[in-house]
Structures are given as C-alpha cells and as structure tokens.
C-alpha cells in the first residue's frame, strides 16, 4: 500500500478547469523497489515531479490559445503535465516525457479525471539515444534548467527531436542558466527571443518567469 499522501485540486487556467491529483507537498517520498535510486533520483529530488510549480502554470496558460492545429507537440520534463492536459483538452497531438518513474501513473490518472483521451508518454532521459520519440513541430517545457549540465543535455535533446521547422517554448523561473541555454540554442540555428512575465504561486507570491521562445526555419 502506498505511503505517499496526495492532494486533489482543480486549477483554473483561463476559462478551463483542470482537475489534478498531485503529491500533497514536497516532503513525500516512496521508492519501494529502488527504481528511482537506480535512475539517480535522490529522496530530496524525488517529489519535484509531483507538485505544480508557477512556471508550469504559466506554460499551461500559454498553451490555452497557442496555434497547435496540425502540429505534433512534445512536452519535455512534464512532471504533473499541466500543459499537456490543457493541450489534450484542445484535442492537440501531444506527447509527454519525463525521467521520473512515477510520472506516467499520475498522468494517466489525471487524464481520466478530465475525461480526456490517452496522452502518449515516454519515460526517457535527455541523454538517451533510443527513446524512439520521433520529431515534433512544437517542443515545450517549464523549469528544466536546474544545473549547468542541463544546458547541453536539454538543447541536444530538443535538437534531436525537432523537425526542420520547429518552435520551442521554455518557461524558466530565472534559475540562472537561461542565458547560456539561449546561446546554445542560437548556435544550433534557432532564432531566440525572451520575455519576462510575472506569475503568482500557490501562496500568492509573485514569481518572475523568463519565457524563452526559439524558432528554426526549414533547412534547405
């Protein structure tokens, strides 16, 4: 029997209500079979996937009216997958990925809570070369640049799965590596722009997020 405590919440994103099950807080931990430990996920970082962060709310809000018709969309490091749930409600072609072994179970449960169709999910790391994901027209993610090594890992992963014409949207709560990431993406041939947006967290505190937008045109 599971020992972790969960919370059921309805989050209002624009005019859309999304029902989700999350971890109760960032103190939860359960790794009975040691799978997370084998993947290098510590007890301190284990709960991060299972709560909703301000940057993920902002990304979900950006996906409310983003043009996705006819596009194949990938959410990287989806965690609870709020943006994926929004896009799923919009009948978008959305695929979600995350490294955490518990992510898929929460995503499946949350899709059912919202009476949505199944969201394709692949558990993969950014260094994995055999994930069989294919290529995408739009790649999105939030709060992904925790460490300096993530700059190279994430940019390479995105580039590996981007179609010749691809847009990328990354929401970063200004952890300190977004400038290096933008420079790396520019070196890979993506035009870059950024915007600061204030987002309110669950405690009513204002959090400044950097919305990084990248675009690569067809390669001739």
PDB file of C-alpha atoms in Angstrom:
ATOM      1  CA  UNK A   1       0.000   0.000   0.000  1.00  0.00           C
ATOM      2  CA  UNK A   2       1.289   3.447  -0.927  1.00  0.00           C
ATOM      3  CA  UNK A   3       2.524   5.636   1.910  1.00  0.00           C
ATOM      4  CA  UNK A   4       2.630   8.902  -0.007  1.00  0.00           C
ATOM      5  CA  UNK A   5      -0.082  11.464   0.559  1.00  0.00           C
ATOM      6  CA  UNK A   6      -1.797  13.124  -2.383  1.00  0.00           C
ATOM      7  CA  UNK A   7      -3.974  16.137  -2.995  1.00  0.00           C
ATOM      8  CA  UNK A   8      -6.863  16.636  -5.422  1.00  0.00           C
ATOM      9  CA  UNK A   9      -7.174  20.132  -6.854  1.00  0.00           C
ATOM     10  CA  UNK A  10      -8.974  21.993  -9.616  1.00  0.00           C
ATOM     11  CA  UNK A  11      -6.785  24.597 -11.300  1.00  0.00           C
ATOM     12  CA  UNK A  12      -8.358  27.374 -13.340  1.00  0.00           C
ATOM     13  CA  UNK A  13      -6.343  28.117 -16.467  1.00  0.00           C
ATOM     14  CA  UNK A  14      -8.170  30.889 -18.265  1.00  0.00           C
ATOM     15  CA  UNK A  15     -11.702  29.622 -18.835  1.00  0.00           C
ATOM     16  CA  UNK A  16     -10.627  25.996 -18.491  1.00  0.00           C
ATOM     17  CA  UNK A  17     -10.803  23.944 -15.277  1.00  0.00           C
ATOM     18  CA  UNK A  18      -8.219  21.162 -14.985  1.00  0.00           C
ATOM     19  CA  UNK A  19      -8.669  18.533 -12.272  1.00  0.00           C
ATOM     20  CA  UNK A  20      -5.433  17.022 -10.971  1.00  0.00           C
ATOM     21  CA  UNK A  21      -4.032  14.659  -8.400  1.00  0.00           C
ATOM     22  CA  UNK A  22      -0.650  15.802  -7.107  1.00  0.00           C
ATOM     23  CA  UNK A  23       1.599  14.957  -4.201  1.00  0.00           C
ATOM     24  CA  UNK A  24       0.418  16.641  -1.020  1.00  0.00           C
ATOM     25  CA  UNK A  25       3.748  18.507  -0.719  1.00  0.00           C
ATOM     26  CA  UNK A  26       7.474  18.243  -1.434  1.00  0.00           C
ATOM     27  CA  UNK A  27       8.044  16.131   1.691  1.00  0.00           C
ATOM     28  CA  UNK A  28       6.587  12.996   0.104  1.00  0.00           C
ATOM     29  CA  UNK A  29       8.862  10.095  -0.861  1.00  0.00           C
ATOM     30  CA  UNK A  30       8.371   6.480  -1.855  1.00  0.00           C
ATOM     31  CA  UNK A  31      10.803   4.235  -3.691  1.00  0.00           C
ATOM     32  CA  UNK A  32       9.878   0.740  -2.547  1.00  0.00           C
ATOM     33  CA  UNK A  33      11.649  -1.126  -5.347  1.00  0.00           C
ATOM     34  CA  UNK A  34      14.576   1.280  -5.571  1.00  0.00           C
ATOM     35  CA  UNK A  35      13.786   2.255  -9.165  1.00  0.00           C
ATOM     36  CA  UNK A  36      14.254   5.976  -8.586  1.00  0.00           C
ATOM     37  CA  UNK A  37      17.549   5.350  -6.804  1.00  0.00           C
ATOM     38  CA  UNK A  38      18.797   3.285  -9.769  1.00  0.00           C
ATOM     39  CA  UNK A  39      17.901   6.202 -12.026  1.00  0.00           C
ATOM     40  CA  UNK A  40      19.903   8.597  -9.853  1.00  0.00           C
ATOM     41  CA  UNK A  41      16.867  10.326  -8.327  1.00  0.00           C
ATOM     42  CA  UNK A  42      17.539  11.180  -4.675  1.00  0.00           C
ATOM     43  CA  UNK A  43      14.972  11.403  -1.888  1.00  0.00           C
ATOM     44  CA  UNK A  44      15.381  15.209  -1.975  1.00  0.00           C
ATOM     45  CA  UNK A  45      14.556  15.493  -5.678  1.00  0.00           C
ATOM     46  CA  UNK A  46      12.015  12.648  -5.824  1.00  0.00           C
ATOM     47  CA  UNK A  47       8.906  14.822  -5.048  1.00  0.00           C
ATOM     48  CA  UNK A  48       9.705  17.588  -7.539  1.00  0.00           C
ATOM     49  CA  UNK A  49       7.768  15.936 -10.369  1.00  0.00           C
ATOM     50  CA  UNK A  50       4.573  15.678  -8.351  1.00  0.00           C
ATOM     51  CA  UNK A  51       3.650  19.242  -7.446  1.00  0.00           C
ATOM     52  CA  UNK A  52       2.557  22.178  -9.594  1.00  0.00           C
ATOM     53  CA  UNK A  53       5.091  24.989  -9.938  1.00  0.00           C
ATOM     54  CA  UNK A  54       4.402  28.595 -11.067  1.00  0.00           C
ATOM     55  CA  UNK A  55       6.339  28.084 -14.295  1.00  0.00           C
ATOM     56  CA  UNK A  56       4.199  25.071 -15.234  1.00  0.00           C
ATOM     57  CA  UNK A  57       1.031  27.129 -14.660  1.00  0.00           C
ATOM     58  CA  UNK A  58       2.392  29.835 -16.936  1.00  0.00           C
ATOM     59  CA  UNK A  59       3.273  27.318 -19.640  1.00  0.00           C
ATOM     60  CA  UNK A  60      -0.237  25.852 -19.398  1.00  0.00           C
ATOM     61  CA  UNK A  61      -1.712  29.336 -19.760  1.00  0.00           C
ATOM     62  CA  UNK A  62       0.429  29.953 -22.850  1.00  0.00           C
ATOM     63  CA  UNK A  63      -0.930  26.726 -24.336  1.00  0.00           C
ATOM     64  CA  UNK A  64      -4.541  27.861 -23.984  1.00  0.00           C
ATOM     65  CA  UNK A  65      -4.526  29.615 -27.343  1.00  0.00           C
ATOM     66  CA  UNK A  66      -1.195  28.717 -28.924  1.00  0.00           C
ATOM     67  CA  UNK A  67      -1.571  27.560 -32.522  1.00  0.00           C
ATOM     68  CA  UNK A  68      -1.301  23.760 -32.461  1.00  0.00           C
ATOM     69  CA  UNK A  69      -3.601  22.632 -35.272  1.00  0.00           C
ATOM     70  CA  UNK A  70      -1.782  20.125 -37.444  1.00  0.00           C
ATOM     71  CA  UNK A  71       1.288  20.206 -35.186  1.00  0.00           C
ATOM     72  CA  UNK A  72       2.928  17.363 -33.323  1.00  0.00           C
ATOM     73  CA  UNK A  73       3.732  18.666 -29.819  1.00  0.00           C
ATOM     74  CA  UNK A  74       6.180  17.363 -27.202  1.00  0.00           C
ATOM     75  CA  UNK A  75       6.247  18.370 -23.536  1.00  0.00           C
ATOM     76  CA  UNK A  76       9.712  17.752 -22.076  1.00  0.00           C
ATOM     77  CA  UNK A  77      10.083  17.029 -18.351  1.00  0.00           C
ATOM     78  CA  UNK A  78       6.317  17.214 -17.981  1.00  0.00           C
ATOM     79  CA  UNK A  79       6.015  16.395 -14.250  1.00  0.00           C
ATOM     80  CA  UNK A  80       2.301  16.596 -13.472  1.00  0.00           C
ATOM     81  CA  UNK A  81       1.820  17.602 -17.110  1.00  0.00           C
ATOM     82  CA  UNK A  82      -0.484  20.568 -16.704  1.00  0.00           C
ATOM     83  CA  UNK A  83       0.341  21.961 -20.159  1.00  0.00           C
ATOM     84  CA  UNK A  84      -0.171  18.521 -21.697  1.00  0.00           C
ATOM     85  CA  UNK A  85      -3.576  18.260 -20.026  1.00  0.00           C
ATOM     86  CA  UNK A  86      -4.568  21.653 -21.443  1.00  0.00           C
ATOM     87  CA  UNK A  87      -3.455  20.654 -24.934  1.00  0.00           C
ATOM     88  CA  UNK A  88      -5.213  17.315 -24.594  1.00  0.00           C
ATOM     89  CA  UNK A  89      -8.465  19.131 -23.814  1.00  0.00           C
ATOM     90  CA  UNK A  90      -7.878  21.100 -27.010  1.00  0.00           C
ATOM     91  CA  UNK A  91      -7.518  17.804 -28.954  1.00  0.00           C
ATOM     92  CA  UNK A  92      -3.895  18.578 -29.805  1.00  0.00           C
ATOM     93  CA  UNK A  93      -1.420  15.887 -30.861  1.00  0.00           C
ATOM     94  CA  UNK A  94       0.538  15.959 -27.594  1.00  0.00           C
ATOM     95  CA  UNK A  95       3.213  13.548 -26.343  1.00  0.00           C
ATOM     96  CA  UNK A  96       4.665  13.862 -22.825  1.00  0.00           C
ATOM     97  CA  UNK A  97       8.048  12.781 -21.470  1.00  0.00           C
ATOM     98  CA  UNK A  98       9.719  12.732 -18.088  1.00  0.00           C
ATOM     99  CA  UNK A  99      12.552  10.839 -16.379  1.00  0.00           C
ATOM    100  CA  UNK A 100      10.714  10.115 -13.134  1.00  0.00           C
ATOM    101  CA  UNK A 101       9.267   6.582 -12.802  1.00  0.00           C
ATOM    102  CA  UNK A 102       6.044   7.786 -11.146  1.00  0.00           C
ATOM    103  CA  UNK A 103       5.118  10.430 -13.720  1.00  0.00           C
ATOM    104  CA  UNK A 104       3.192   8.173 -16.083  1.00  0.00           C
ATOM    105  CA  UNK A 105       0.865   6.869 -13.363  1.00  0.00           C
ATOM    106  CA  UNK A 106      -0.079  10.379 -12.262  1.00  0.00           C
ATOM    107  CA  UNK A 107      -0.555  11.475 -15.881  1.00  0.00           C
ATOM    108  CA  UNK A 108      -2.879   8.551 -16.650  1.00  0.00           C
ATOM    109  CA  UNK A 109      -4.922   9.290 -13.520  1.00  0.00           C
ATOM    110  CA  UNK A 110      -5.178  12.998 -14.312  1.00  0.00           C
ATOM    111  CA  UNK A 111      -6.242  12.369 -17.907  1.00  0.00           C
ATOM    112  CA  UNK A 112      -9.103  10.240 -16.545  1.00  0.00           C
ATOM    113  CA  UNK A 113     -10.068  12.968 -14.072  1.00  0.00           C
ATOM    114  CA  UNK A 114     -10.558  15.299 -17.041  1.00  0.00           C
ATOM    115  CA  UNK A 115     -12.315  12.728 -19.259  1.00  0.00           C
ATOM    116  CA  UNK A 116      -9.561  13.111 -21.834  1.00  0.00           C
ATOM    117  CA  UNK A 117      -8.073  10.775 -24.401  1.00  0.00           C
ATOM    118  CA  UNK A 118      -4.887   8.915 -23.519  1.00  0.00           C
ATOM    119  CA  UNK A 119      -1.739  11.035 -23.758  1.00  0.00           C
ATOM    120  CA  UNK A 120       1.217   9.126 -25.245  1.00  0.00           C
ATOM    121  CA  UNK A 121       4.008   9.087 -22.643  1.00  0.00           C
ATOM    122  CA  UNK A 122       7.661   8.056 -22.876  1.00  0.00           C
ATOM    123  CA  UNK A 123       9.888   7.789 -19.814  1.00  0.00           C
ATOM    124  CA  UNK A 124      13.273   8.937 -21.067  1.00  0.00           C
ATOM    125  CA  UNK A 125      16.330  10.924 -20.087  1.00  0.00           C
ATOM    126  CA  UNK A 126      17.799  13.686 -22.201  1.00  0.00           C
ATOM    127  CA  UNK A 127      20.959  11.650 -22.809  1.00  0.00           C
ATOM    128  CA  UNK A 128      19.009   8.602 -24.022  1.00  0.00           C
ATOM    129  CA  UNK A 129      19.507   7.965 -27.733  1.00  0.00           C
ATOM    130  CA  UNK A 130      16.969   5.163 -28.172  1.00  0.00           C
ATOM    131  CA  UNK A 131      13.719   6.754 -26.998  1.00  0.00           C
ATOM    132  CA  UNK A 132      12.025   6.335 -30.418  1.00  0.00           C
ATOM    133  CA  UNK A 133      10.100   9.589 -29.950  1.00  0.00           C
ATOM    134  CA  UNK A 134      10.467  10.864 -33.471  1.00  0.00           C
ATOM    135  CA  UNK A 135      10.274  14.532 -34.439  1.00  0.00           C
ATOM    136  CA  UNK A 136       7.992  17.413 -33.467  1.00  0.00           C
ATOM    137  CA  UNK A 137       6.754  20.768 -34.722  1.00  0.00           C
ATOM    138  CA  UNK A 138       6.488  22.321 -31.233  1.00  0.00           C
ATOM    139  CA  UNK A 139       8.514  21.420 -28.130  1.00  0.00           C
ATOM    140  CA  UNK A 140       7.588  22.892 -24.748  1.00  0.00           C
ATOM    141  CA  UNK A 141       8.775  22.654 -21.145  1.00  0.00           C
ATOM    142  CA  UNK A 142       8.963  24.501 -17.841  1.00  0.00           C
ATOM    143  CA  UNK A 143      11.551  24.820 -15.062  1.00  0.00           C
ATOM    144  CA  UNK A 144      14.055  22.441 -16.655  1.00  0.00           C
ATOM    145  CA  UNK A 145      17.408  24.200 -16.205  1.00  0.00           C
ATOM    146  CA  UNK A 146      18.362  23.206 -12.663  1.00  0.00           C
ATOM    147  CA  UNK A 147      22.079  22.652 -13.274  1.00  0.00           C
ATOM    148  CA  UNK A 148      24.689  23.880 -15.727  1.00  0.00           C
ATOM    149  CA  UNK A 149      24.921  20.414 -17.318  1.00  0.00           C
ATOM    150  CA  UNK A 150      21.256  20.678 -18.318  1.00  0.00           C
ATOM    151  CA  UNK A 151      22.117  23.397 -20.846  1.00  0.00           C
ATOM    152  CA  UNK A 152      23.888  20.964 -23.161  1.00  0.00           C
ATOM    153  CA  UNK A 153      21.700  17.951 -22.355  1.00  0.00           C
ATOM    154  CA  UNK A 154      18.392  19.735 -22.947  1.00  0.00           C
ATOM    155  CA  UNK A 155      19.445  21.665 -26.059  1.00  0.00           C
ATOM    156  CA  UNK A 156      20.828  18.497 -27.649  1.00  0.00           C
ATOM    157  CA  UNK A 157      17.689  16.531 -26.764  1.00  0.00           C
ATOM    158  CA  UNK A 158      15.440  19.222 -28.223  1.00  0.00           C
ATOM    159  CA  UNK A 159      17.505  19.495 -31.394  1.00  0.00           C
ATOM    160  CA  UNK A 160      17.443  15.717 -31.831  1.00  0.00           C
ATOM    161  CA  UNK A 161      13.639  15.691 -31.789  1.00  0.00           C
ATOM    162  CA  UNK A 162      12.930  18.931 -33.662  1.00  0.00           C
ATOM    163  CA  UNK A 163      11.646  18.940 -37.216  1.00  0.00           C
ATOM    164  CA  UNK A 164      13.438  21.192 -39.701  1.00  0.00           C
ATOM    165  CA  UNK A 165      10.826  23.834 -38.946  1.00  0.00           C
ATOM    166  CA  UNK A 166      10.261  23.788 -35.195  1.00  0.00           C
ATOM    167  CA  UNK A 167       9.209  26.174 -32.440  1.00  0.00           C
ATOM    168  CA  UNK A 168      10.366  25.738 -28.835  1.00  0.00           C
ATOM    169  CA  UNK A 169       8.901  27.374 -25.720  1.00  0.00           C
ATOM    170  CA  UNK A 170      10.681  27.013 -22.383  1.00  0.00           C
ATOM    171  CA  UNK A 171       9.460  28.768 -19.237  1.00  0.00           C
ATOM    172  CA  UNK A 172      12.270  29.284 -16.731  1.00  0.00           C
ATOM    173  CA  UNK A 173      11.854  30.810 -13.245  1.00  0.00           C
ATOM    174  CA  UNK A 174      15.220  32.547 -13.673  1.00  0.00           C
ATOM    175  CA  UNK A 175      17.374  29.832 -12.128  1.00  0.00           C
ATOM    176  CA  UNK A 176      20.446  31.342 -13.747  1.00  0.00           C
ATOM    177  CA  UNK A 177      21.150  29.235 -16.819  1.00  0.00           C
ATOM    178  CA  UNK A 178      18.621  30.546 -19.337  1.00  0.00           C
ATOM    179  CA  UNK A 179      21.146  32.886 -20.996  1.00  0.00           C
ATOM    180  CA  UNK A 180      23.618  30.051 -21.579  1.00  0.00           C
ATOM    181  CA  UNK A 181      20.785  27.875 -22.874  1.00  0.00           C
ATOM    182  CA  UNK A 182      19.669  30.589 -25.306  1.00  0.00           C
ATOM    183  CA  UNK A 183      23.239  30.957 -26.574  1.00  0.00           C
ATOM    184  CA  UNK A 184      23.471  27.200 -27.078  1.00  0.00           C
ATOM    185  CA  UNK A 185      20.177  27.104 -28.989  1.00  0.00           C
ATOM    186  CA  UNK A 186      21.296  30.017 -31.172  1.00  0.00           C
ATOM    187  CA  UNK A 187      24.424  28.039 -32.028  1.00  0.00           C
ATOM    188  CA  UNK A 188      22.164  25.191 -33.167  1.00  0.00           C
ATOM    189  CA  UNK A 189      20.429  27.518 -35.637  1.00  0.00           C
ATOM    190  CA  UNK A 190      17.410  28.733 -33.654  1.00  0.00           C
ATOM    191  CA  UNK A 191      16.272  32.349 -33.596  1.00  0.00           C
ATOM    192  CA  UNK A 192      15.745  33.345 -29.955  1.00  0.00           C
ATOM    193  CA  UNK A 193      13.525  35.778 -28.104  1.00  0.00           C
ATOM    194  CA  UNK A 194      12.558  36.135 -24.459  1.00  0.00           C
ATOM    195  CA  UNK A 195      10.011  37.860 -22.260  1.00  0.00           C
ATOM    196  CA  UNK A 196       9.666  38.352 -18.512  1.00  0.00           C
ATOM    197  CA  UNK A 197       6.233  37.517 -17.111  1.00  0.00           C
ATOM    198  CA  UNK A 198       5.038  37.679 -13.503  1.00  0.00           C
ATOM    199  CA  UNK A 199       3.288  34.520 -12.303  1.00  0.00           C
ATOM    200  CA  UNK A 200       1.608  34.085  -8.911  1.00  0.00           C
ATOM    201  CA  UNK A 201       2.381  30.910  -6.964  1.00  0.00           C
ATOM    202  CA  UNK A 202       0.003  28.943  -4.714  1.00  0.00           C
ATOM    203  CA  UNK A 203       0.844  31.203  -1.761  1.00  0.00           C
ATOM    204  CA  UNK A 204       0.022  34.371  -3.694  1.00  0.00           C
ATOM    205  CA  UNK A 205       3.683  35.305  -4.110  1.00  0.00           C
ATOM    206  CA  UNK A 206       4.745  36.865  -7.407  1.00  0.00           C
ATOM    207  CA  UNK A 207       7.365  34.841  -9.301  1.00  0.00           C
ATOM    208  CA  UNK A 208       9.169  36.284 -12.328  1.00  0.00           C
ATOM    209  CA  UNK A 209       9.475  33.760 -15.142  1.00  0.00           C
ATOM    210  CA  UNK A 210      11.528  34.037 -18.299  1.00  0.00           C
ATOM    211  CA  UNK A 211       9.629  32.806 -21.350  1.00  0.00           C
ATOM    212  CA  UNK A 212      12.223  31.623 -23.872  1.00  0.00           C
ATOM    213  CA  UNK A 213      10.995  31.196 -27.436  1.00  0.00           C
ATOM    214  CA  UNK A 214      13.071  29.612 -30.167  1.00  0.00           C
ATOM    215  CA  UNK A 215      12.289  29.051 -33.823  1.00  0.00           C
ATOM    216  CA  UNK A 216      14.146  27.224 -36.552  1.00  0.00           C
ATOM    217  CA  UNK A 217      13.077  27.579 -40.163  1.00  0.00           C
ATOM    218  CA  UNK A 218      13.228  24.814 -42.760  1.00  0.00           C
ATOM    219  CA  UNK A 219      16.766  23.797 -43.598  1.00  0.00           C
ATOM    220  CA  UNK A 220      17.397  23.938 -47.339  1.00  0.00           C
TER     221      UNK A 220
END
